[in-house]
Coordinates of C-alpha atoms in Angstrom, one line a residue:
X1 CA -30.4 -20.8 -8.0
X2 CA -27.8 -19.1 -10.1
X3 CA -24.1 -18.3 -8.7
X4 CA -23.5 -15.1 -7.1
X5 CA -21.4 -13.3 -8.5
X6 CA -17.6 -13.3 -7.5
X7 CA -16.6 -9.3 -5.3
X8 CA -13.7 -10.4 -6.7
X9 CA -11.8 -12.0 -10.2
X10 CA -7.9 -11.3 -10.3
X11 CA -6.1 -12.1 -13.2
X12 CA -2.1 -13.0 -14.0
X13 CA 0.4 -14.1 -12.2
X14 CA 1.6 -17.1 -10.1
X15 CA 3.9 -19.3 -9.2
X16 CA 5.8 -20.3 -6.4
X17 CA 8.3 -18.3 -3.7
X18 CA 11.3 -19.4 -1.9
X19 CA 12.0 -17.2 0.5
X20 CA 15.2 -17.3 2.6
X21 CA 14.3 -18.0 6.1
X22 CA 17.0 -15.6 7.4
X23 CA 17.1 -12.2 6.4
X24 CA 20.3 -10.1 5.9
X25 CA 21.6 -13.0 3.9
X26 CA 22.8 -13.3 0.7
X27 CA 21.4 -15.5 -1.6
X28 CA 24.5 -18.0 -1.9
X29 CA 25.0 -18.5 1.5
X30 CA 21.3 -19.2 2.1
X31 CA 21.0 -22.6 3.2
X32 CA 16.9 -23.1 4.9
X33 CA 14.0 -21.6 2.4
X34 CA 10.4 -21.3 2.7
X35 CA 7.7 -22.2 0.4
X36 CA 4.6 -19.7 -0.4
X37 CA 1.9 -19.2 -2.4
X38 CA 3.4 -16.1 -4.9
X39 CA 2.5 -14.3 -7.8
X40 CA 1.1 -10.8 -7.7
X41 CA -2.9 -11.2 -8.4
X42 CA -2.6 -14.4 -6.6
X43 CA -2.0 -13.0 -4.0
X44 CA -4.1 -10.0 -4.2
X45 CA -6.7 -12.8 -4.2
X46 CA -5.9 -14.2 -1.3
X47 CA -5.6 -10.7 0.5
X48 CA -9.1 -9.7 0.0
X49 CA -10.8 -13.3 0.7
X50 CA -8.2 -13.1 4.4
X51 CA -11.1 -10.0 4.1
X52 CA -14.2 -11.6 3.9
X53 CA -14.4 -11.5 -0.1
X54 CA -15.0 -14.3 -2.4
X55 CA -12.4 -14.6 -4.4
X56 CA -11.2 -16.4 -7.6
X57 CA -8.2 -16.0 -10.0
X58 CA -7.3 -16.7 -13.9
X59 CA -4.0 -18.0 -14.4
X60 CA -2.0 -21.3 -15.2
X61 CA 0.6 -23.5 -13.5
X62 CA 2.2 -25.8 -15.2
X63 CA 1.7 -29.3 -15.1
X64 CA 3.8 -30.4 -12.0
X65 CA 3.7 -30.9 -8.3
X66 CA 5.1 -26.9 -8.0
X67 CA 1.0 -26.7 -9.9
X68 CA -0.6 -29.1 -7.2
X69 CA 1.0 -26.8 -4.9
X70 CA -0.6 -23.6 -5.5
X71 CA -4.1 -25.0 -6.4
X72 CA -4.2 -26.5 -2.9
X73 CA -2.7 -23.3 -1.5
X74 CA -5.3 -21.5 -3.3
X75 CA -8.3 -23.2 -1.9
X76 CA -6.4 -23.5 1.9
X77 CA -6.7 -19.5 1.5
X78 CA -10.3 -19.7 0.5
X79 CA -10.0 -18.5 -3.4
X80 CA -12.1 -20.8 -5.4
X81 CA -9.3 -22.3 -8.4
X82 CA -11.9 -23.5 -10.6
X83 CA -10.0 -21.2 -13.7
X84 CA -6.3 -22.7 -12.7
X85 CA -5.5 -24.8 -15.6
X86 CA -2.2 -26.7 -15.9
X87 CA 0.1 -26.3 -19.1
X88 CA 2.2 -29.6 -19.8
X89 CA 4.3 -27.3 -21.8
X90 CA 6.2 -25.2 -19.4
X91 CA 7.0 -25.4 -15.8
X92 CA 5.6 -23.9 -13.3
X93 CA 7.3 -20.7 -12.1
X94 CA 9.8 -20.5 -9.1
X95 CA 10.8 -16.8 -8.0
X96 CA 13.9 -16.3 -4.7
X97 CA 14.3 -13.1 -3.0
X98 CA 17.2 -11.6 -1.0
X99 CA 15.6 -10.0 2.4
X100 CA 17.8 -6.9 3.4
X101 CA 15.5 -5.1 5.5
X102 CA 14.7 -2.0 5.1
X103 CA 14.7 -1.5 1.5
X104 CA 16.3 -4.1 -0.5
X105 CA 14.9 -7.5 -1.6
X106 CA 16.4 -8.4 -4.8
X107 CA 14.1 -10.8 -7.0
X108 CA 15.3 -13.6 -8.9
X109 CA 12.4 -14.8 -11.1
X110 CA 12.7 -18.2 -13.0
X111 CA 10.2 -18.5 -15.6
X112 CA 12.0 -19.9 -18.8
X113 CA 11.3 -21.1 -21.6
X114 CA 7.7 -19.4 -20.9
X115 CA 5.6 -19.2 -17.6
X116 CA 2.0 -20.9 -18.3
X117 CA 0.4 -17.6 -16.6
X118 CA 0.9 -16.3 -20.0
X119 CA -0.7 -19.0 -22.2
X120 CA -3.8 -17.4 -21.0
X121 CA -6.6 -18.0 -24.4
X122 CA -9.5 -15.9 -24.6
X123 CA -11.5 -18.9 -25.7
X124 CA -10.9 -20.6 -22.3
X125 CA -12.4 -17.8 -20.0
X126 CA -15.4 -17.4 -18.2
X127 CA -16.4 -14.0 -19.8
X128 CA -19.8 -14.0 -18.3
X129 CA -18.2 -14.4 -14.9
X130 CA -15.3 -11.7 -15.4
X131 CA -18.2 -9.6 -16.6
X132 CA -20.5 -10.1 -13.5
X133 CA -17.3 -9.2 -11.0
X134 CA -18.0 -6.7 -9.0
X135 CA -14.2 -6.4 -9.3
X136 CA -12.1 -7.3 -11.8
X137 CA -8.4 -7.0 -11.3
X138 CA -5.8 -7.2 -14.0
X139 CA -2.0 -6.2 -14.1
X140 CA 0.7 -5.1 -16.9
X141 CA 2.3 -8.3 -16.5
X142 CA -0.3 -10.5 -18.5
X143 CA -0.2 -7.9 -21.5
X144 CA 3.8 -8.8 -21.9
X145 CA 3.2 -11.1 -24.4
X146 CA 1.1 -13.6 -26.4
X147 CA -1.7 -15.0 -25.6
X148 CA -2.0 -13.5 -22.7
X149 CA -2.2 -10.3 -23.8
X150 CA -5.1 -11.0 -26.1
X151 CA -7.1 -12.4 -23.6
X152 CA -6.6 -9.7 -21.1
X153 CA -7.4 -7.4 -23.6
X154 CA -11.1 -9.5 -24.3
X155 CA -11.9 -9.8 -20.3
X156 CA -11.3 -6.0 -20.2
X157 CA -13.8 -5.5 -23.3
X158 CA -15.9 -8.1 -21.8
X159 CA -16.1 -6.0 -18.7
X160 CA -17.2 -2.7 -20.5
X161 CA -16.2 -0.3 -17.6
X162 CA -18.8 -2.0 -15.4
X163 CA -18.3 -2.8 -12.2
X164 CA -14.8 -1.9 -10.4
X165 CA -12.2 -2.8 -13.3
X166 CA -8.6 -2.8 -11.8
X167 CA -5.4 -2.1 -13.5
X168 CA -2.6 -3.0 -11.3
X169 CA 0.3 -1.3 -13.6
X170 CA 2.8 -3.9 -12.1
X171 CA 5.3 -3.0 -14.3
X172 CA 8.7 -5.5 -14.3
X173 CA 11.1 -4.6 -16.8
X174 CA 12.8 -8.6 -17.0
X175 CA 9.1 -9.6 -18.6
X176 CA 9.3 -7.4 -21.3
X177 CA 12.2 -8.6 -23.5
X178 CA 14.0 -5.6 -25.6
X179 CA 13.6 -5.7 -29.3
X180 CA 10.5 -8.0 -29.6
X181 CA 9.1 -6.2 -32.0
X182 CA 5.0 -3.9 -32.4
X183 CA 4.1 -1.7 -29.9
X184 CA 6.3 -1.3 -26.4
X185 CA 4.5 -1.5 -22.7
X186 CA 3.8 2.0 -22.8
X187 CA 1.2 1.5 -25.8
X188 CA 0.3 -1.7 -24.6
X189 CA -0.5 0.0 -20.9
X190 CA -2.8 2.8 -22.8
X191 CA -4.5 0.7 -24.3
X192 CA -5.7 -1.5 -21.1
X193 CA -6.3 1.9 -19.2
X194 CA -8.9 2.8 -21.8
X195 CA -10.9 -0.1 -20.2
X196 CA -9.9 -0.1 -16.4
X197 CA -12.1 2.2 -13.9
X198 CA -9.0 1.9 -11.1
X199 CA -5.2 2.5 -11.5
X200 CA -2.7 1.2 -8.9
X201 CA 0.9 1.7 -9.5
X202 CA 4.1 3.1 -7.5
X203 CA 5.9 6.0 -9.5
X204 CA 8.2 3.9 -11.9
X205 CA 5.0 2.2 -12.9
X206 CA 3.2 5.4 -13.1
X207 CA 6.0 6.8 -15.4
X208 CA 5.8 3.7 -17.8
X209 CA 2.2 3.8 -18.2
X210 CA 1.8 8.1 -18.8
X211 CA 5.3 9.3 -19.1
X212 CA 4.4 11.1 -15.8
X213 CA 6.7 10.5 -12.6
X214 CA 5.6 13.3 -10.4
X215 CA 2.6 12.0 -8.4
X216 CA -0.1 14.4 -8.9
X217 CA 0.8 15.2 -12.6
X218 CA 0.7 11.1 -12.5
X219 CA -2.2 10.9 -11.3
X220 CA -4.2 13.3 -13.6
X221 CA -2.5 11.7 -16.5
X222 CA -3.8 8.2 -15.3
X223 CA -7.3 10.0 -15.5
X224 CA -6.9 11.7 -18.3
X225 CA -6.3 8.2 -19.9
X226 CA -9.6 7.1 -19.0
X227 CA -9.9 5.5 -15.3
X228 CA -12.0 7.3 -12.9
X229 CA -10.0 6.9 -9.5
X230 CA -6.0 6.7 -9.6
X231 CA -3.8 5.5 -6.9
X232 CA -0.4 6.7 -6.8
X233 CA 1.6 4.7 -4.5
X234 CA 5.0 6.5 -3.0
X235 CA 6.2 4.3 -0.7
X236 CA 7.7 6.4 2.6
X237 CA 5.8 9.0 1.4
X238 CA 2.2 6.9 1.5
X239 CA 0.2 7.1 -1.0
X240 CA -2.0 9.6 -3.4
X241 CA -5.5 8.7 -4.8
X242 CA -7.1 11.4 -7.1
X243 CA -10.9 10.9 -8.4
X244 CA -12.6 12.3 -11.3
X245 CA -14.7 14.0 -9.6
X246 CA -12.0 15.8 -7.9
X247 CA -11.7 14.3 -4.4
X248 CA -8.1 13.6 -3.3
X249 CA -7.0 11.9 -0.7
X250 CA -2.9 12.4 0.6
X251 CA -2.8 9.5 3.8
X252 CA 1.1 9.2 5.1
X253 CA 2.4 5.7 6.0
X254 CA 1.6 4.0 8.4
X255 CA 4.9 3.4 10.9
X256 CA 6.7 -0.1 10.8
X257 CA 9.6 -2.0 11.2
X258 CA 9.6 -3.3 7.8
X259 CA 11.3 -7.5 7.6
X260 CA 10.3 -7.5 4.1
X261 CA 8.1 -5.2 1.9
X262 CA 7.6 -7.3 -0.9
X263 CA 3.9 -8.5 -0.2
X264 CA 3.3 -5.1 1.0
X265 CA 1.8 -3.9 -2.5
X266 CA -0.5 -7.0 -2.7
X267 CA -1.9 -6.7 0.8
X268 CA -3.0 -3.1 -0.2
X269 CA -4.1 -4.4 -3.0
X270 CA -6.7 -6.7 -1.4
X271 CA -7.6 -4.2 0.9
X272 CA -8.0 -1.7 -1.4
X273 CA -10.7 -4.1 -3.0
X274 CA -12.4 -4.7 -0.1
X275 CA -12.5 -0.7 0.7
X276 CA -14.2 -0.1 -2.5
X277 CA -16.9 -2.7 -2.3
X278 CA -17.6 -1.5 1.3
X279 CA -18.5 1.7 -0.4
X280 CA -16.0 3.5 2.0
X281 CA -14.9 7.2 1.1
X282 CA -11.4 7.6 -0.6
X283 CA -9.6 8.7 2.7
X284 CA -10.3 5.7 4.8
X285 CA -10.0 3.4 1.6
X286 CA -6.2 4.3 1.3
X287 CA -5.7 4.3 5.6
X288 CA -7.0 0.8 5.6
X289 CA -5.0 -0.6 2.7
X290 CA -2.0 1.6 4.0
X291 CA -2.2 -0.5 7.0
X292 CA -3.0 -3.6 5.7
X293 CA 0.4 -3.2 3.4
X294 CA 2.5 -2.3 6.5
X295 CA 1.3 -5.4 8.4
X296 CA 2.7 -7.4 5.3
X297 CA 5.7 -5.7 5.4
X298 CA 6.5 -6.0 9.2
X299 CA 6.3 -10.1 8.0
X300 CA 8.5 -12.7 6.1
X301 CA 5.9 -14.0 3.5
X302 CA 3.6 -12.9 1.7
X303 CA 0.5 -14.9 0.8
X304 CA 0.4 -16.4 3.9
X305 CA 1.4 -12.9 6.1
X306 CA -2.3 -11.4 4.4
X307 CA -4.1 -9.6 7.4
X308 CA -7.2 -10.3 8.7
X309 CA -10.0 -7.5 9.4
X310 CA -9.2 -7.7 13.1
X311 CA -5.4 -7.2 12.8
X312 CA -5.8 -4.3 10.5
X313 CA -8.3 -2.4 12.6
X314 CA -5.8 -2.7 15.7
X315 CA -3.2 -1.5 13.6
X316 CA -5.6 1.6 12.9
X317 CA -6.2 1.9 16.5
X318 CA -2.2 2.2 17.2
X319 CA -1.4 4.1 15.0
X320 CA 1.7 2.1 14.1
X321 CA 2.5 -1.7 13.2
X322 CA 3.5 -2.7 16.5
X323 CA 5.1 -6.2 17.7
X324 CA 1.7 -6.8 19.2
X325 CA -0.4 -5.9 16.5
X326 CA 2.1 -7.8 14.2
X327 CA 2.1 -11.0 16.2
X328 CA -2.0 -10.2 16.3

């Protein structure tokens, strides 16, 4: 019998975190650090398998035990790693974060001379497989530079606007080095939207990709550039999804005690996923992944803090991420 199709094919980032084990703590004086599973669509992966999805994700490690790592992390989370490929060339990434709760967590990413998520070829992917996706997620990370770019580009085209295509604006200025030269992210970001059915981003992201900062005039920008669904992400302010066809969904946060809100975006991104291929309305889409983030953020980690169905619907139920529905 042939495979089944994947609900879901991220594609990007990875690499490792080290996360203090005490928050409120700067970096220096940290002395105990936690290892995770980290990276962006990684992670995203692992959110919506925690969800019952089958999951896989195209990216690179490099050819070291920080690589062993992550594949084994991978399958642990159930996300198949068959398209995880080491690079001899270049380590594998490392990225430390300050946690000052509420609202500051500094990131300190190491990924010199060149991470091997972004020696992504086009000739090494599975386009028959990205094509028969019912989602395929991609970020503005992997179109910062050569050959990644290229071959995000081809998995996009390979995709032709079937299926759920995803474009995760995940926009981080330190990637994209001043100066280098042809056209800058904002171009490059057009260009992918042409192809993606889905846009995710917060405002700053919003602003790089249409010039737009304001989320509704965001948000009709983002489908004016050719998705049919745009998700506006505004932190306290919760979050704005706009369709084509006019619906529009406004859904507040959910209330929580937030430990660390980095993993927050990538939770609701899993959850988003799995709202989509439930065939769910737009409303109780964005409630779900609204709580699923929230959950996240209430938590040290990330990979491993991902929510499970049951945790997410007694969130729902309390209205608020709770110390009981957090230690769920």
């Amino acid at each position: 019998m042939p495979e089944q199709p994947y609900d879901v094919i991220t594609m990007g980032r990875i690499g490792v975190d080290l996360y203090p084990l005490r928050t409120g703590v700067p970096l220096a004086r940290v002395d105990t650090f936690g290892k995770f599973l980290g990276g962006s669509p990684s992670n995203v992966a692992v959110a919506a398998a925690r969800l019952g999805r089958r999951t896989a994700v195209v990216t690179r490690t490099g050819a070291d035990p920080f690589g062993d790592y992550l594949r084994e992390q991978l399958r642990e989370f159930g996300v198949d790693d068959r398209w995880v490929t080491p690079v001899a060339a270049y380590p594998t990434p490392v990225t430390f974060c300050e946690v000052f709760p509420p609202d500051d967590f500094p990131l300190y990413f190491y990924r010199q001379p060149k991470a091997p998520d972004l020696e992504i070829h086009t000739a090494e992917l599975d386009l028959e497989a990205v094509r028969a996706a019912r989602v395929f997620w991609m970020t503005g990370t992997g179109l910062c530079a050569e050959p990644s770019r290229t071959a995000t580009l081809a998995a996009l085209r390979a995709r032709d606007r079937s299926g759920i295509t995803v474009f995760d604006l995940d926009w981080r200025p330190v990637f994209w080095p001043p100066g280098a030269g042809g056209p800058g992210p904002s171009a490059r970001y057009r260009e992918a939207l042409a192809h993606a059915t889905v846009a995710v981003g917060n405002l700053d992201e919003c602003e790089i990709a249409t010039g737009e900062r304001e989320p509704h005039a965001a948000a009709r920008a983002l489908i004016g550039a050719g998705v049919e669904l745009a998700v506006v992400k505004q932190g306290p302010a919760g979050v704005l999804a706009v369709h084509r066809d006019g619906t529009v969904a406004d859904v507040p946060p959910l209330p929580v005690d937030v430990v660390n809100g980095l993993g927050a975006g990538d939770a609701f991104g899993g959850a988003l996923c799995h709202g989509l291929l439930s065939g769910w309305d737009i409303a109780r889409t964005m409630r779900y992944a609204n709580a699923a983030g929230a959950i996240v953020a209430a938590r040290l980690a990330c990979s491993s803090a991902m929510p499970f169905p049951y945790e997410i619907e007694a969130a729902l139920a309390e209205g608020a991420v709770t110390a009981h529905t957090e230690g769920a």
